[in-house]
mmCIF file of C-alpha atoms in Angstrom:
data_model
loop_
_atom_site.group_PDB
_atom_site.id
_atom_site.type_symbol
_atom_site.label_atom_id
_atom_site.label_comp_id
_atom_site.label_asym_id
_atom_site.label_seq_id
_atom_site.Cartn_x
_atom_site.Cartn_y
_atom_site.Cartn_z
ATOM 1 C CA LYS K 20 23.617 -13.312 -43.782
ATOM 2 C CA MET K 21 22.456 -10.159 -42.045
ATOM 3 C CA SER K 22 20.586 -7.667 -44.167
ATOM 4 C CA GLY K 23 20.891 -4.727 -41.779
ATOM 5 C CA GLN K 24 17.110 -4.427 -41.581
ATOM 6 C CA PRO K 25 15.418 -4.242 -38.174
ATOM 7 C CA ALA K 26 13.448 -7.254 -37.010
ATOM 8 C CA THR K 27 9.797 -7.173 -38.004
ATOM 9 C CA ALA K 28 6.833 -8.320 -35.953
ATOM 10 C CA ALA K 29 6.841 -11.670 -37.723
ATOM 11 C CA GLY K 30 10.589 -11.945 -37.227
ATOM 12 C CA PRO K 31 12.663 -13.010 -34.252
ATOM 13 C CA ARG K 32 11.077 -10.546 -31.776
ATOM 14 C CA ARG K 33 7.904 -12.583 -31.310
ATOM 15 C CA PHE K 34 9.133 -14.088 -28.041
ATOM 16 C CA ILE K 35 8.976 -10.726 -26.245
ATOM 17 C CA LYS K 36 5.722 -10.917 -24.310
ATOM 18 C CA ALA K 37 4.211 -9.286 -21.263
ATOM 19 C CA GLY K 38 6.303 -10.272 -18.249
ATOM 20 C CA THR K 39 9.654 -10.554 -20.055
ATOM 21 C CA VAL K 40 12.504 -9.008 -18.077
ATOM 22 C CA ILE K 41 14.605 -6.678 -20.240
ATOM 23 C CA LEU K 42 17.744 -4.585 -19.938
ATOM 24 C CA CYS K 43 17.473 -0.999 -21.220
ATOM 25 C CA LEU K 44 20.361 -0.053 -23.502
ATOM 26 C CA ARG K 45 19.760 3.598 -24.418
ATOM 27 C CA GLY K 46 18.707 6.836 -22.781
ATOM 28 C CA ARG K 47 18.397 7.875 -19.176
ATOM 29 C CA GLN K 48 17.473 4.374 -18.055
ATOM 30 C CA ALA K 49 20.437 2.670 -19.770
ATOM 31 C CA GLY K 50 21.631 -0.286 -17.722
ATOM 32 C CA LYS K 51 18.403 -0.545 -15.727
ATOM 33 C CA LYS K 52 16.281 -3.660 -15.669
ATOM 34 C CA ALA K 53 12.588 -3.459 -16.505
ATOM 35 C CA VAL K 54 9.571 -5.687 -17.159
ATOM 36 C CA VAL K 55 7.467 -5.576 -20.327
ATOM 37 C CA LEU K 56 3.827 -4.767 -19.581
ATOM 38 C CA LYS K 57 2.503 -4.648 -23.144
ATOM 39 C CA THR K 58 3.951 -5.005 -26.626
ATOM 40 C CA HIS K 59 3.000 -2.762 -29.547
ATOM 41 C CA LEU K 60 4.135 -4.623 -32.648
ATOM 42 C CA ASP K 61 2.212 -3.350 -35.635
ATOM 43 C CA ASP K 62 -0.908 -1.900 -34.079
ATOM 44 C CA THR K 63 -0.998 1.823 -34.652
ATOM 45 C CA GLY K 64 -3.028 2.334 -31.489
ATOM 46 C CA SER K 65 0.136 3.322 -29.670
ATOM 47 C CA GLY K 66 0.778 6.096 -32.178
ATOM 48 C CA LYS K 67 4.289 4.856 -32.941
ATOM 49 C CA LYS K 68 5.627 3.950 -36.371
ATOM 50 C CA PHE K 69 7.950 1.338 -34.921
ATOM 51 C CA ALA K 70 7.652 -1.751 -32.764
ATOM 52 C CA CYS K 71 7.855 -0.785 -29.105
ATOM 53 C CA ALA K 72 6.889 -2.033 -25.671
ATOM 54 C CA THR K 73 5.468 -0.387 -22.577
ATOM 55 C CA VAL K 74 7.838 -1.212 -19.726
ATOM 56 C CA VAL K 75 8.061 -0.578 -15.986
ATOM 57 C CA GLY K 76 11.290 -0.658 -14.011
ATOM 58 C CA ILE K 77 13.102 0.562 -10.932
ATOM 59 C CA GLN K 78 14.736 3.933 -11.512
ATOM 60 C CA ARG K 79 16.167 4.330 -8.014
ATOM 61 C CA PRO K 80 16.435 1.295 -5.690
ATOM 62 C CA PRO K 81 16.338 1.626 -1.892
ATOM 63 C CA ARG K 82 19.643 2.608 -0.310
ATOM 64 C CA GLN K 83 21.458 0.956 2.571
ATOM 65 C CA VAL K 84 20.103 1.686 6.042
ATOM 66 C CA LYS K 85 22.311 1.573 9.134
ATOM 67 C CA HIS K 86 21.487 1.291 12.811
ATOM 68 C CA GLY K 87 22.392 4.828 13.888
ATOM 69 C CA MET K 88 20.209 6.652 11.337
ATOM 70 C CA SER K 89 17.154 8.648 12.335
ATOM 71 C CA LYS K 90 13.636 7.603 11.314
ATOM 72 C CA ARG K 91 13.374 10.493 8.850
ATOM 73 C CA ILE K 92 16.569 9.495 7.038
ATOM 74 C CA ILE K 93 15.543 5.817 7.042
ATOM 75 C CA GLN K 94 12.200 6.688 5.412
ATOM 76 C CA LYS K 95 13.970 8.822 2.819
ATOM 77 C CA ARG K 96 16.479 6.089 1.998
ATOM 78 C CA GLN K 97 13.829 3.358 1.726
ATOM 79 C CA LYS K 98 11.905 5.096 -1.064
ATOM 80 C CA VAL K 99 11.825 3.323 -4.412
ATOM 81 C CA ARG K 100 11.346 5.307 -7.605
ATOM 82 C CA VAL K 101 9.871 3.551 -10.638
ATOM 83 C CA PHE K 102 9.671 4.502 -14.303
ATOM 84 C CA PHE K 103 7.111 3.782 -17.014
ATOM 85 C CA LYS K 104 8.225 4.131 -20.590
ATOM 86 C CA GLN K 105 7.550 3.095 -24.168
ATOM 87 C CA VAL K 106 10.821 1.696 -25.492
ATOM 88 C CA ASN K 107 11.778 0.856 -29.058
ATOM 89 C CA TYR K 108 12.622 -2.847 -29.540
ATOM 90 C CA SER K 109 16.113 -1.949 -30.722
ATOM 91 C CA HIS K 110 16.803 -0.052 -27.473
ATOM 92 C CA PHE K 111 16.460 -2.957 -25.055
ATOM 93 C CA MET K 112 17.798 -6.470 -24.701
ATOM 94 C CA PRO K 113 15.492 -9.234 -23.467
ATOM 95 C CA THR K 114 16.822 -11.619 -20.843
ATOM 96 C CA ARG K 115 15.934 -15.250 -20.286
ATOM 97 C CA TYR K 116 13.929 -14.335 -17.187
ATOM 98 C CA SER K 117 10.249 -13.535 -16.951
ATOM 99 C CA PHE K 118 7.979 -12.016 -14.310
ATOM 100 C CA GLN K 119 4.450 -13.155 -15.034
ATOM 101 C CA GLN K 120 2.849 -11.362 -12.061
ATOM 102 C CA ALA K 121 3.701 -7.908 -13.439
ATOM 103 C CA SER K 122 0.340 -7.559 -15.174
ATOM 104 C CA GLN K 123 -1.426 -8.363 -11.881
ATOM 105 C CA LEU K 124 0.551 -5.769 -9.902
ATOM 106 C CA VAL K 125 0.337 -2.931 -12.438
ATOM 107 C CA ASN K 126 -2.724 -1.960 -14.475
ATOM 108 C CA VAL K 127 -1.524 -1.441 -18.052
ATOM 109 C CA GLN K 128 -4.374 0.920 -18.957
ATOM 110 C CA GLU K 129 -3.577 3.238 -16.033
ATOM 111 C CA VAL K 130 0.093 3.344 -17.047
ATOM 112 C CA GLU K 131 -0.772 4.287 -20.628
ATOM 113 C CA ASP K 132 -3.131 7.003 -19.358
ATOM 114 C CA LEU K 133 -0.344 8.405 -17.153
ATOM 115 C CA MET K 134 2.002 8.567 -20.128
ATOM 116 C CA LYS K 135 -0.618 10.406 -22.205
ATOM 117 C CA LYS K 136 -1.034 13.123 -19.560
ATOM 118 C CA SER K 137 2.400 14.526 -20.341
ATOM 119 C CA THR K 138 1.369 15.637 -23.867
ATOM 120 C CA PRO K 139 -0.952 18.474 -22.676
ATOM 121 C CA LEU K 140 1.906 19.795 -20.539
ATOM 122 C CA ILE K 141 4.173 19.851 -23.594
ATOM 123 C CA GLU K 142 1.512 21.759 -25.539
ATOM 124 C CA LYS K 143 1.228 24.314 -22.722
ATOM 125 C CA LYS K 144 4.994 24.859 -22.801
ATOM 126 C CA LYS K 145 4.886 25.446 -26.564
ATOM 127 C CA LYS K 146 2.087 28.011 -26.150
ATOM 128 C CA ARG K 147 4.079 29.842 -23.460
ATOM 129 C CA LYS K 148 7.101 30.048 -25.733
ATOM 130 C CA GLU K 149 4.982 31.406 -28.589
ATOM 131 C CA VAL K 150 3.432 34.064 -26.328
ATOM 132 C CA SER K 151 6.826 35.138 -24.969
ATOM 133 C CA LYS K 152 8.234 35.663 -28.487
#
């Protein structure tokens, strides 16, 4: 019988670990695949009141390159854009696949520092709006 309550840290979400491949369900990245770098279950160090995970995924994959294209267009089409995000557990679906080398390729601490840098920019925008009023 389902109670309608979200899964707790001790509940069925314990199998989501670093390296688990997930499918994002909500937001701008809906439908994109990502890899869990770190889980934030009940530790308040992440500043969230809910269970979430820091994930990294491919936002824009490389596009098809054909023989007649110039070098400049080929370089432009071969670029890969990635995203780093903290996602609520209810907004992604884990798959049966895992990618254990993700923590070796990406430094989790650097990713979390990058995500924290956006908060001063938000504060600057708020100050500008207050000054313009």
